[in-house]
Short mmCIF file of C-alpha atoms and ligand atoms in Angstrom, two decimals:
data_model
loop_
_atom_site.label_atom_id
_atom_site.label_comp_id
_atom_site.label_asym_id
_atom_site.label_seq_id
_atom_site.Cartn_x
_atom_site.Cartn_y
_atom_site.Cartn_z
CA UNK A 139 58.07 210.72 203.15
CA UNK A 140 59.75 213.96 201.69
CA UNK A 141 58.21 217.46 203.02
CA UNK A 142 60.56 219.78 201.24
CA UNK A 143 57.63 221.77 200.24
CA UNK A 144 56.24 222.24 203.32
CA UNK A 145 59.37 223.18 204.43
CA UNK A 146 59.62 225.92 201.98
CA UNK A 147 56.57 227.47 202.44
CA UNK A 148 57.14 226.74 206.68
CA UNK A 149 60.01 229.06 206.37
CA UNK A 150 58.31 231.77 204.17
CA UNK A 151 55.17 231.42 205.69
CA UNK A 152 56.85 232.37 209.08
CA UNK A 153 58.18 235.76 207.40
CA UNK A 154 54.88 237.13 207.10
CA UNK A 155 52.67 234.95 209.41
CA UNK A 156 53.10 234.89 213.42
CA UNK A 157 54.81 231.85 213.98
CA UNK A 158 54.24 230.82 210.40
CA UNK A 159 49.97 230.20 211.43
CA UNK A 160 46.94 231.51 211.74
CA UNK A 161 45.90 229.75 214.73
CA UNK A 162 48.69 228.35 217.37
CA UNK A 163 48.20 224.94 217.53
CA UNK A 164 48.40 224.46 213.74
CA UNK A 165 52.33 225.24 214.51
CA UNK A 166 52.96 221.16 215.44
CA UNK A 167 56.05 222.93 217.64
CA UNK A 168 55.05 221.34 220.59
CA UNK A 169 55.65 217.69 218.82
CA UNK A 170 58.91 218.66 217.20
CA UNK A 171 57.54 219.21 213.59
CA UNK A 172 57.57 221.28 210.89
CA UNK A 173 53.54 221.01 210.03
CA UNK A 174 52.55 219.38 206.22
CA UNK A 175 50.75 222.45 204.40
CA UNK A 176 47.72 220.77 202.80
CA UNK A 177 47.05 221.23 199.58
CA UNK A 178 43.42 219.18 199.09
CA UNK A 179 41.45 216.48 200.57
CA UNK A 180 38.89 214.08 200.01
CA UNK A 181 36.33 211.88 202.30
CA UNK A 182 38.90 210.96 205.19
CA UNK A 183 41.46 211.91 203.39
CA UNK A 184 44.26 215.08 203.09
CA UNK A 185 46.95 215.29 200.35
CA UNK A 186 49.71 217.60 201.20
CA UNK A 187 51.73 220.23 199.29
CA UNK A 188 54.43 216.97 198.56
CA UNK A 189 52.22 214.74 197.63
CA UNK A 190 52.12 212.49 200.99
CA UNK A 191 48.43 211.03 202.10
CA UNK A 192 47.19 211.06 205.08
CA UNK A 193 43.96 209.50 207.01
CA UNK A 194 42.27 212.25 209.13
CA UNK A 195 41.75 212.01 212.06
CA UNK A 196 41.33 215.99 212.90
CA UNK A 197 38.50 216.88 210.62
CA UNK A 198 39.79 220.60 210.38
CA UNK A 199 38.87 219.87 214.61
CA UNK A 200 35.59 219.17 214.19
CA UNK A 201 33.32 220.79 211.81
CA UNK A 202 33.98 217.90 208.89
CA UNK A 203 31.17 215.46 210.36
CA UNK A 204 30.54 213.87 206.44
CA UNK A 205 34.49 213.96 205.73
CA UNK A 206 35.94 216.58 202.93
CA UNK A 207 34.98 218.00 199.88
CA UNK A 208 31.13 215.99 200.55
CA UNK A 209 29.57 216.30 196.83
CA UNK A 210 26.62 217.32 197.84
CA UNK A 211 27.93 220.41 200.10
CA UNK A 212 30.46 221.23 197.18
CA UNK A 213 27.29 221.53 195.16
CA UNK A 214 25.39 223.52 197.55
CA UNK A 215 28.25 225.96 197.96
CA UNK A 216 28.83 226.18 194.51
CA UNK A 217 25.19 226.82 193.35
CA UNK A 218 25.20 229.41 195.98
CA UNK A 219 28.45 231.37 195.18
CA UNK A 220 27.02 231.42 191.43
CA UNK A 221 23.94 233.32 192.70
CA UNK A 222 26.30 235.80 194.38
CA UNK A 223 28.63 235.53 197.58
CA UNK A 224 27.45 238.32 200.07
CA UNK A 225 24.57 240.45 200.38
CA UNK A 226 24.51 241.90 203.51
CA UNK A 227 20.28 241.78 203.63
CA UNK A 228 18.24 239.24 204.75
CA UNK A 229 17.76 235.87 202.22
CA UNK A 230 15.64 232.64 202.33
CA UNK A 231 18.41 230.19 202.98
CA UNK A 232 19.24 232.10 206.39
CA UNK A 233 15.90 231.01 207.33
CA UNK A 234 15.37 227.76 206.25
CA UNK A 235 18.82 227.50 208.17
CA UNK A 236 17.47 228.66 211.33
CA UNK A 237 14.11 227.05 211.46
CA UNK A 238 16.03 223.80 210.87
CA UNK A 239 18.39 224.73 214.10
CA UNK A 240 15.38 225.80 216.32
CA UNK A 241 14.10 222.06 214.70
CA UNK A 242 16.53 220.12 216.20
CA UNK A 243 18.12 221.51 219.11
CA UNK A 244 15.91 221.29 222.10
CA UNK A 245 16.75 224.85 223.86
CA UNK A 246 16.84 227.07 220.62
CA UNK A 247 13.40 229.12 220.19
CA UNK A 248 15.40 231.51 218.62
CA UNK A 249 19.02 232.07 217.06
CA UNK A 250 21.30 234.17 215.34
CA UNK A 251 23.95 232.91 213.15
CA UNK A 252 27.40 234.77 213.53
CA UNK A 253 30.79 233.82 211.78
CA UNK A 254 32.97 231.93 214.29
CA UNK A 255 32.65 229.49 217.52
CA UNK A 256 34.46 233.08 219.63
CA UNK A 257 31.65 235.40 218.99
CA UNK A 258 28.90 233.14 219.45
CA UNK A 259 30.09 232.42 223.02
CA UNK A 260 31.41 236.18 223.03
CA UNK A 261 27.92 237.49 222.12
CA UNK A 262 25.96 234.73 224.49
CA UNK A 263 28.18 236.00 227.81
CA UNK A 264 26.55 239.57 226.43
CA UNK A 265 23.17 238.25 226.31
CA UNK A 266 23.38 236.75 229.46
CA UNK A 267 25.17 239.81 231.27
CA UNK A 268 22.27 242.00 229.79
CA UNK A 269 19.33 239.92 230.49
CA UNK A 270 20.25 239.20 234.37
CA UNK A 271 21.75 242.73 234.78
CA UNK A 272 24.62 240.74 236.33
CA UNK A 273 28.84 240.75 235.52
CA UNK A 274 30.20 237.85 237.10
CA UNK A 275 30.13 234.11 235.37
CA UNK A 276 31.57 230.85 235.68
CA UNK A 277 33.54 229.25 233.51
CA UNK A 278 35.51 226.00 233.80
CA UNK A 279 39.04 225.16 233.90
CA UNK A 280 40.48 223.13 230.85
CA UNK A 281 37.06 224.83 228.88
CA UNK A 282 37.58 226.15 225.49
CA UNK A 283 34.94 229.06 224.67
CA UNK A 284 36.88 230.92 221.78
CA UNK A 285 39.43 234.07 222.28
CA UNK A 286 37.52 236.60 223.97
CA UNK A 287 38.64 238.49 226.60
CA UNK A 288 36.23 237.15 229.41
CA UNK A 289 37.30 233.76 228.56
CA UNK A 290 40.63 233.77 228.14
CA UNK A 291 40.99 232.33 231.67
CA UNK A 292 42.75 228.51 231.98
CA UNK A 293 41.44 227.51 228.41
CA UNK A 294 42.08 224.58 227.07
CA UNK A 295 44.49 222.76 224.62
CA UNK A 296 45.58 225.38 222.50
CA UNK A 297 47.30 227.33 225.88
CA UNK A 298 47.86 223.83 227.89
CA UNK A 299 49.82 222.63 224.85
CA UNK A 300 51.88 226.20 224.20
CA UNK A 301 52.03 225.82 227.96
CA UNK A 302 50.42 229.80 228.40
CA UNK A 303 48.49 230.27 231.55
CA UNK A 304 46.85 233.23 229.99
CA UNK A 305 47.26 235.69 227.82
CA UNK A 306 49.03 239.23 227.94
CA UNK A 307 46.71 241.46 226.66
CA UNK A 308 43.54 240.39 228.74
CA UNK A 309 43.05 243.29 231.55
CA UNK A 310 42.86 241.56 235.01
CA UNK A 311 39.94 244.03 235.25
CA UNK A 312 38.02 241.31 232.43
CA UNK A 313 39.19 237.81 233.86
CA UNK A 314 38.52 239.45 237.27
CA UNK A 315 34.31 238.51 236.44
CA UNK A 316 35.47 235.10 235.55
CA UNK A 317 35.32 232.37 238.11
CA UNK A 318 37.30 229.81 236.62
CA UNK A 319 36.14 226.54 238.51
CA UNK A 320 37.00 222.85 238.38
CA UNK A 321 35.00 220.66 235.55
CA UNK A 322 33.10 218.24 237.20
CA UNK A 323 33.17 219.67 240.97
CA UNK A 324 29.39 220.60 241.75
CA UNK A 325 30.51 221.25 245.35
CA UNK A 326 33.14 223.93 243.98
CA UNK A 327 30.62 225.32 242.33
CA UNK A 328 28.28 225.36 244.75
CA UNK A 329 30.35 227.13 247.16
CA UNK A 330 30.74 229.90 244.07
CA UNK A 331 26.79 230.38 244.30
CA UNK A 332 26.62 230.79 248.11
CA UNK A 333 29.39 233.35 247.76
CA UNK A 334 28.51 235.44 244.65
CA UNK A 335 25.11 234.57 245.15
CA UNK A 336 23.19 237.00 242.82
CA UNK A 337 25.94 238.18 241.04
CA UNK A 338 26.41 235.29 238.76
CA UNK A 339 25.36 235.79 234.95
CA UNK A 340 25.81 233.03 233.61
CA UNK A 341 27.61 229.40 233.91
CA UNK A 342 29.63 228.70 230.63
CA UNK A 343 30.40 224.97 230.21
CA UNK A 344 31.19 222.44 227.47
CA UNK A 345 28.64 219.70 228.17
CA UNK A 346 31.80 217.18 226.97
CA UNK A 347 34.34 218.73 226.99
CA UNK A 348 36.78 218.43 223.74
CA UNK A 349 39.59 220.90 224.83
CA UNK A 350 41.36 219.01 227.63
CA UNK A 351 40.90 216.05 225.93
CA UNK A 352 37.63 214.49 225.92
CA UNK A 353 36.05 214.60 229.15
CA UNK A 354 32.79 213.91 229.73
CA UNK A 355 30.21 215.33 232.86
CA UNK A 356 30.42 213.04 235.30
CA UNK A 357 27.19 211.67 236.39
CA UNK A 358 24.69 214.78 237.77
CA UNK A 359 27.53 217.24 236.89
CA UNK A 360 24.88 218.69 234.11
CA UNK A 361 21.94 218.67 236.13
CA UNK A 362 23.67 219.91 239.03
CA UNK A 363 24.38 222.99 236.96
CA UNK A 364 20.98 222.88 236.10
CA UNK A 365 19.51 223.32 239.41
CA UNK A 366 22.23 225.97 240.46
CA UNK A 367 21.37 227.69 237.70
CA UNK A 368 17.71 227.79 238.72
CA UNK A 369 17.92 228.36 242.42
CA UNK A 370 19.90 231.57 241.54
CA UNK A 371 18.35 232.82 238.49
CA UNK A 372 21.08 232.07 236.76
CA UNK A 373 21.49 231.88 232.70
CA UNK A 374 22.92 228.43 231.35
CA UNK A 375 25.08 228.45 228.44
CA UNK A 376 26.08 225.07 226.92
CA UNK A 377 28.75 225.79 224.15
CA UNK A 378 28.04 222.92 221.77
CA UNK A 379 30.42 224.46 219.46
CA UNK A 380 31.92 221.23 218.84
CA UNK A 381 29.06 218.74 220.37
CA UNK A 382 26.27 219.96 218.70
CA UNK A 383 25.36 218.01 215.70
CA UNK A 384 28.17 215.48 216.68
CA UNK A 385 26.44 213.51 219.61
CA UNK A 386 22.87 213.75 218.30
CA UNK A 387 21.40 216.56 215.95
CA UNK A 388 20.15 217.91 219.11
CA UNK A 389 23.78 217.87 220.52
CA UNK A 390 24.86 216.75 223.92
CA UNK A 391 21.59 218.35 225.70
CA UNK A 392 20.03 216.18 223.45
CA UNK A 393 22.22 213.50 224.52
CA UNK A 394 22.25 214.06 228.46
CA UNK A 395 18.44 215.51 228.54
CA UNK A 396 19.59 218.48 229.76
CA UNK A 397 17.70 221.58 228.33
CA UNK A 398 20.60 225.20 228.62
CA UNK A 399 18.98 228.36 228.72
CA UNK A 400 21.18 229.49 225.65
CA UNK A 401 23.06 227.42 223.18
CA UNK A 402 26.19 228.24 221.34
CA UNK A 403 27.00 226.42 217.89
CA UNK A 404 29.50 226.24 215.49
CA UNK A 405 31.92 223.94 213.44
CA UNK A 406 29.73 220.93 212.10
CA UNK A 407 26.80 223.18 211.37
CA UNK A 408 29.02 225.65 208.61
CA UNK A 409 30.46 222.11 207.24
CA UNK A 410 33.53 223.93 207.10
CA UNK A 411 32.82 227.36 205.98
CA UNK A 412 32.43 230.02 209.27
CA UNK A 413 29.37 230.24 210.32
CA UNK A 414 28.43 229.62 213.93
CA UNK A 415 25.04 230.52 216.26
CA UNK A 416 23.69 230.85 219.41
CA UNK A 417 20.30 230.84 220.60
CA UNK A 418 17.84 229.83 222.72
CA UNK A 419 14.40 230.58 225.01
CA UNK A 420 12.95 233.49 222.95
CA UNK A 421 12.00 235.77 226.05
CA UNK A 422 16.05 235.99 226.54
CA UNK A 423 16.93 236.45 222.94
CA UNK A 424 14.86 239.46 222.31
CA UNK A 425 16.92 241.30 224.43
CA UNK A 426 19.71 241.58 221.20
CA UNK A 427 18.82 244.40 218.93
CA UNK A 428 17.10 245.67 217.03
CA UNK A 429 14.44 243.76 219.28
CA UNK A 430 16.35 244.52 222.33
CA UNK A 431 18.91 246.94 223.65
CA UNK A 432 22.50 244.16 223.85
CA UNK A 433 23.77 244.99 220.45
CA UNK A 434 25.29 242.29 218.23
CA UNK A 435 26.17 242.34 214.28
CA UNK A 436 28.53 240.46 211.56
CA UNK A 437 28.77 242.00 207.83
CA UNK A 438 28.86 238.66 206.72
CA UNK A 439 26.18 237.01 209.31
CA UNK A 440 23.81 234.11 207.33
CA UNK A 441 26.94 234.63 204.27
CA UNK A 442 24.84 232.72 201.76
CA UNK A 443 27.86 230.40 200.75
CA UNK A 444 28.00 229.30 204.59
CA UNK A 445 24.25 228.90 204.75
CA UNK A 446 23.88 226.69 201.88
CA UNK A 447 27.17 224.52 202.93
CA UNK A 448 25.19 224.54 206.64
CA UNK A 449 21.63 223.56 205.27
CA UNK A 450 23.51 220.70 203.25
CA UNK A 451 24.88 219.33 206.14
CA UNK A 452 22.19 219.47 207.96
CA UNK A 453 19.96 217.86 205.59
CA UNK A 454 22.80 215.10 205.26
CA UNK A 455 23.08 214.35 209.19
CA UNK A 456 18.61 214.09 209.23
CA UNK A 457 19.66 210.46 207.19
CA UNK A 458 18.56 207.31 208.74
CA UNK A 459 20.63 206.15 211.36
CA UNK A 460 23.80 208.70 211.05
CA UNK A 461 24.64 208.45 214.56
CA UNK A 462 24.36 204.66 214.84
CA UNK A 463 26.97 204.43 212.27
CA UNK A 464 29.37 206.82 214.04
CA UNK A 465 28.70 205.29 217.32
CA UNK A 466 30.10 202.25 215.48
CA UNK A 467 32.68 203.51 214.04
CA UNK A 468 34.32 205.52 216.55
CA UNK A 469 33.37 202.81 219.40
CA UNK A 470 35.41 200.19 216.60
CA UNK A 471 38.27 202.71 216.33
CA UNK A 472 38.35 203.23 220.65
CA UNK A 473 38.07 199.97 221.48
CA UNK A 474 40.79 199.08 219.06
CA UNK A 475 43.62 201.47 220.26
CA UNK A 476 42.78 200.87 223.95
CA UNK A 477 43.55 197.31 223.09
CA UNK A 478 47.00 198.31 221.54
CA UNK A 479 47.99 200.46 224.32
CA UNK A 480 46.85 197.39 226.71
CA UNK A 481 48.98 194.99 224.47
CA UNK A 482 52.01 197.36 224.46
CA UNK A 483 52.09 197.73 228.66
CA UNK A 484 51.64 201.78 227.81
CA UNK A 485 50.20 203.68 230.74
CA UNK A 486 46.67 205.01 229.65
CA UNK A 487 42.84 205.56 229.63
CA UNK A 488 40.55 206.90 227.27
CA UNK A 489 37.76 208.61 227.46
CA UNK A 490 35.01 208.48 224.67
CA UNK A 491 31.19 210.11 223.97
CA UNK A 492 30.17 209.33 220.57
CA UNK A 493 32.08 209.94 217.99
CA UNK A 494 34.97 212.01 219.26
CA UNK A 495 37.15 210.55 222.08
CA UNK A 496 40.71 210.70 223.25
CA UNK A 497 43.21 208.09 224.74
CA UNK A 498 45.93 209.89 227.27
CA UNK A 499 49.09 208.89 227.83
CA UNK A 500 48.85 207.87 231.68
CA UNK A 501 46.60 205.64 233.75
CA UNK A 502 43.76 208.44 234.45
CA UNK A 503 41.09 208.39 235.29
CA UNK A 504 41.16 211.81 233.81
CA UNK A 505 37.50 213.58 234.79
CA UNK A 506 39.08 217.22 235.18
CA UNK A 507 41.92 219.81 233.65
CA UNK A 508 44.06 218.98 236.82
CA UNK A 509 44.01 214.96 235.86
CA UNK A 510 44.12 215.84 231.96
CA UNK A 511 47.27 217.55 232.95
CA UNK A 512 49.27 214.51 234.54
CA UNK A 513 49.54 213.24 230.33
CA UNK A 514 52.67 212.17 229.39
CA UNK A 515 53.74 214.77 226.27
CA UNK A 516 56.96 213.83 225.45
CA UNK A 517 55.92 210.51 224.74
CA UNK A 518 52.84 211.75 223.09
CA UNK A 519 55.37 214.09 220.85
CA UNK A 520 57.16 210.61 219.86
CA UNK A 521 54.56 208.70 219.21
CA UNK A 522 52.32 211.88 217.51
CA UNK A 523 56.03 212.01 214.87
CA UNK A 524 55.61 208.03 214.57
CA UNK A 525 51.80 208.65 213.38
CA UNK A 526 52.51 211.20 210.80
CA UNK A 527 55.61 209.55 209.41
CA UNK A 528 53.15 206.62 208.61
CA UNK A 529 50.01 208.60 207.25
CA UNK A 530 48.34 209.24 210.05
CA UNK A 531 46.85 212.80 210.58
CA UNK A 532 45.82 213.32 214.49
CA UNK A 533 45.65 216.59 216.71
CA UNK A 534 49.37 217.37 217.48
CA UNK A 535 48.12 217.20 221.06
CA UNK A 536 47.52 215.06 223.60
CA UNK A 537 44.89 217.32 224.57
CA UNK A 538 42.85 217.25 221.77
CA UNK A 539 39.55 215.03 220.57
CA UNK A 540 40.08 212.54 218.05
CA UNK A 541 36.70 212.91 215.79
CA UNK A 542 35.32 209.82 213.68
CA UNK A 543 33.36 211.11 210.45
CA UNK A 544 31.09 209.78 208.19
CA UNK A 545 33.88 209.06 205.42
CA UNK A 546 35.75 206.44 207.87
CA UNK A 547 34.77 203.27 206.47
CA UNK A 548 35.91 199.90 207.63
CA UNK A 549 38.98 199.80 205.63
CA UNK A 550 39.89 203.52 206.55
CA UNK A 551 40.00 202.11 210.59
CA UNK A 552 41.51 199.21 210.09
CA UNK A 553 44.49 200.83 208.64
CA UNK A 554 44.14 203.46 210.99
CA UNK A 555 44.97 200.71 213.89
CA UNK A 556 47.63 199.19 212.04
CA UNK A 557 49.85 202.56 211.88
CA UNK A 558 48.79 202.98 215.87
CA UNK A 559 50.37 199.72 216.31
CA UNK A 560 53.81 200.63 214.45
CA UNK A 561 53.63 203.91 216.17
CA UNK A 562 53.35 202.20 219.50
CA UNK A 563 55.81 199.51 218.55
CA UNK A 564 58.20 202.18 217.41
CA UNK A 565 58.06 204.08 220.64
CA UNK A 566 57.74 201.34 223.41
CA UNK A 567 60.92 199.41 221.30
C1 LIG B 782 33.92 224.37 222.55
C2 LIG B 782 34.44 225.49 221.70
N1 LIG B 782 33.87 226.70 221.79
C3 LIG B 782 34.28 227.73 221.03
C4 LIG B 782 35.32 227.58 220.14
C5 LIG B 782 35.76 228.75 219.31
O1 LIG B 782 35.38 228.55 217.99
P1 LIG B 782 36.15 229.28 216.79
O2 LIG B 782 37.50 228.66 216.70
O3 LIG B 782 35.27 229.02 215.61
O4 LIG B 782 36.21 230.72 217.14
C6 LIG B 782 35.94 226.34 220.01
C7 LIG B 782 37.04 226.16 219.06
O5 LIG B 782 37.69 225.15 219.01
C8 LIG B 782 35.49 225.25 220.81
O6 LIG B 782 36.06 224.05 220.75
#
């Protein structure tokens, strides 16, 4: 496999990009590689700028549900860009869009599309902070939520893997409202509520969360949150940015029968292009203008091109028995590589809800950032080097979700295992 294209632009691209990307973990530093710069894909799979193929297993993290380049989305999007790319002003697709969200997702009344997964939680935090009249909220460690300030506290993969606790830049004075809190530890958070007691906006919280790795809420966790949440008067956010649409069309909440007060979207639902949303109980969201007085706006919110690639999708993922065949799929490719670790004598668990699902490099049980942590990277880095060399296109993380799409077929995970088995071979050798 030759990547002396990559290479070239890797070198030029770092002249005039930070660290050569526009988002860190793209950078493939932390498993020793220089990263292939793709130049198209198809279904489940990517082509790079030298020609080499790859199966994909990252589905640009998430949003690529139906696999790349779907024909009927490239249609959509096309038709769309024909009539005119950006209007500013209010159009029919934006809501047909929405009513279809407020369709399927149990806790949306209401919801306003925005551009990226960071200001939908961003702009929900606001919501919530105005509507209680409250500062302080919880968030969870290991928790991704997007780049905002307020957030920026212990978040996930992208700082585990660049190993940065935080980030210089975020005033203590911002993080100081942020009660960063073990995932899965009601009592920890029930000690929070006795001592902030009315001071708590809102409780931020992947319902599985994807940015440690896959962990999901252990048993009660979500309606333990619940009932906090009521006792105190307390606003629930569950960022489905990368569950919703994934587990069920009505997301995890859908999935665990757990209603949020407010609902944050993104990925899946732009089928690639940026659009993102959050909503919910329509008493709460009429306190963002111009209804209410917590201000919130996007030039390019409801962009028609990301509407119609949105309303494609969705239409696509309505389809009989979409989420029986990923269950399948995903449960095929899991049970599979936890059989090949097993085989090798490799220390590991895996965690898996629907179709996106990790397997860590250590004996687990992982149910928390803290027990995440404990992964082995260096031989993650090895075997992660092993993959690629062999066509295999993962999350250069061990703290990432592998996601199953649509395009997988039979063939596509059957020669997904057999590179997991040379990779393993290769490493355990
Ligand atoms: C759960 C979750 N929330 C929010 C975000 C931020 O989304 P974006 O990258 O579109 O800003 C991400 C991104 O990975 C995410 O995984």
């Amino acid at each position: 496999m030759t990547n002396i294209r990559s290479q070239e632009l890797w070198t030029r691209a770092q002249k005039v990009i930070p660290g050569g990307v526009n988002s860190p973990v793209r950078a493939m530093a932390s498993v020793g590689l220089t990263p292939p710069f793709i130049k198209s894909a198809q279904g489940c799979r990517v082509m790079d700028v030298d020609g080499n193929k790859y199966i994909d297993c990252v589905g640009s993290w998430g949003p690529l549900i139906l696999g790349h380049a779907h024909p009927e989305v490239v249609e959509a999007v096309t038709k769309a860009a024909e009539k005119g790319t950006s209007f500013g002003a209010s159009t029919q697709a934006e809501v047909e869009f929405a009513e279809k969200l407020c369709a399927s997702v149990p806790s949306l009344e209401q919801v306003r599309l925005v551009s990226s997964g960071t200001e939908a939680t961003m702009s929900a935090i606001r919501l919530a902070r105005g509507a209680t009249g409250r500062n302080k909220i919880i968030k969870f460690e290991g928790c991704y939520h997007g780049h905002s300030d307020g957030l920026l506290v212990a978040a996930g993969s992208g700082l585990i893997t660049l190993g940065i606790p935080s980030s210089p830049g975020v005033p203590e004075e911002m993080t100081s409202l942020t009660l960063n809190l073990p995932y899965n530890d009601l009592d920890a958070i029930t000690q929070a509520f006795e001592q902030h007691s009315r001071e708590i906006a809102a409780v931020i919280v992947e319902p599985v969360a994807g940015n440690m790795g896959v962990v999901p809420p252990a048993p009660g966790f979500l309606e333990g949150l619940r009932a906090l949440c009521d006792k105190y008067g307390t606003i629930l956010i569950f960022d489905e940015v990368i569950t919703g649409f994934r587990l069920a069309l009505g997301g995890a909440q859908e999935h665990f029968g757990i209603t949020p007060d407010l609902t944050c979207l993104g990925k899946i639902i732009g089928g690639g292009l940026p659009v993102a949303a959050y909503g919910g109980k329509k008493d709460i969201m009429s306190q963002i203008a111009p209804c209410g007085p917590v201000y919130q706006a996007g030039t390019l919110s409801g962009n028609p091109l990301a509407t119609a690639a949105g309303l494609a999708v969705l239409e696509l993922l309505q389809g009989y028995g979409v989420y029986d065949q990923l269950e399948e799929k995903a449960a095929r490719l899991f049970s599979g590589m936890l059989e090949l670790f097993e085989e090798k004598g490799l220390d590991h668990t895996g965690n898996r809800v629907g179709s996106m699902f990790t397997v860590f490099f250590q004996k687990g049980p992982v149910t928390d950032y803290a027990s995440a942590a404990k992964s082995d990277t260096e031989l993650f880095a090895r075997y992660y080097r092993a993959l690629l060399a062999k066509g295999v296109y993962m999350a250069p993380s061990p703290f990432e979700a592998t996601f199953v799409s649509l395009a997988h077929q039979e063939d596509d995970i059957d020669q997904i295992l057999g590179v997991c088995n040379q990779a393993l071979e290769e490493i355990t050798s």
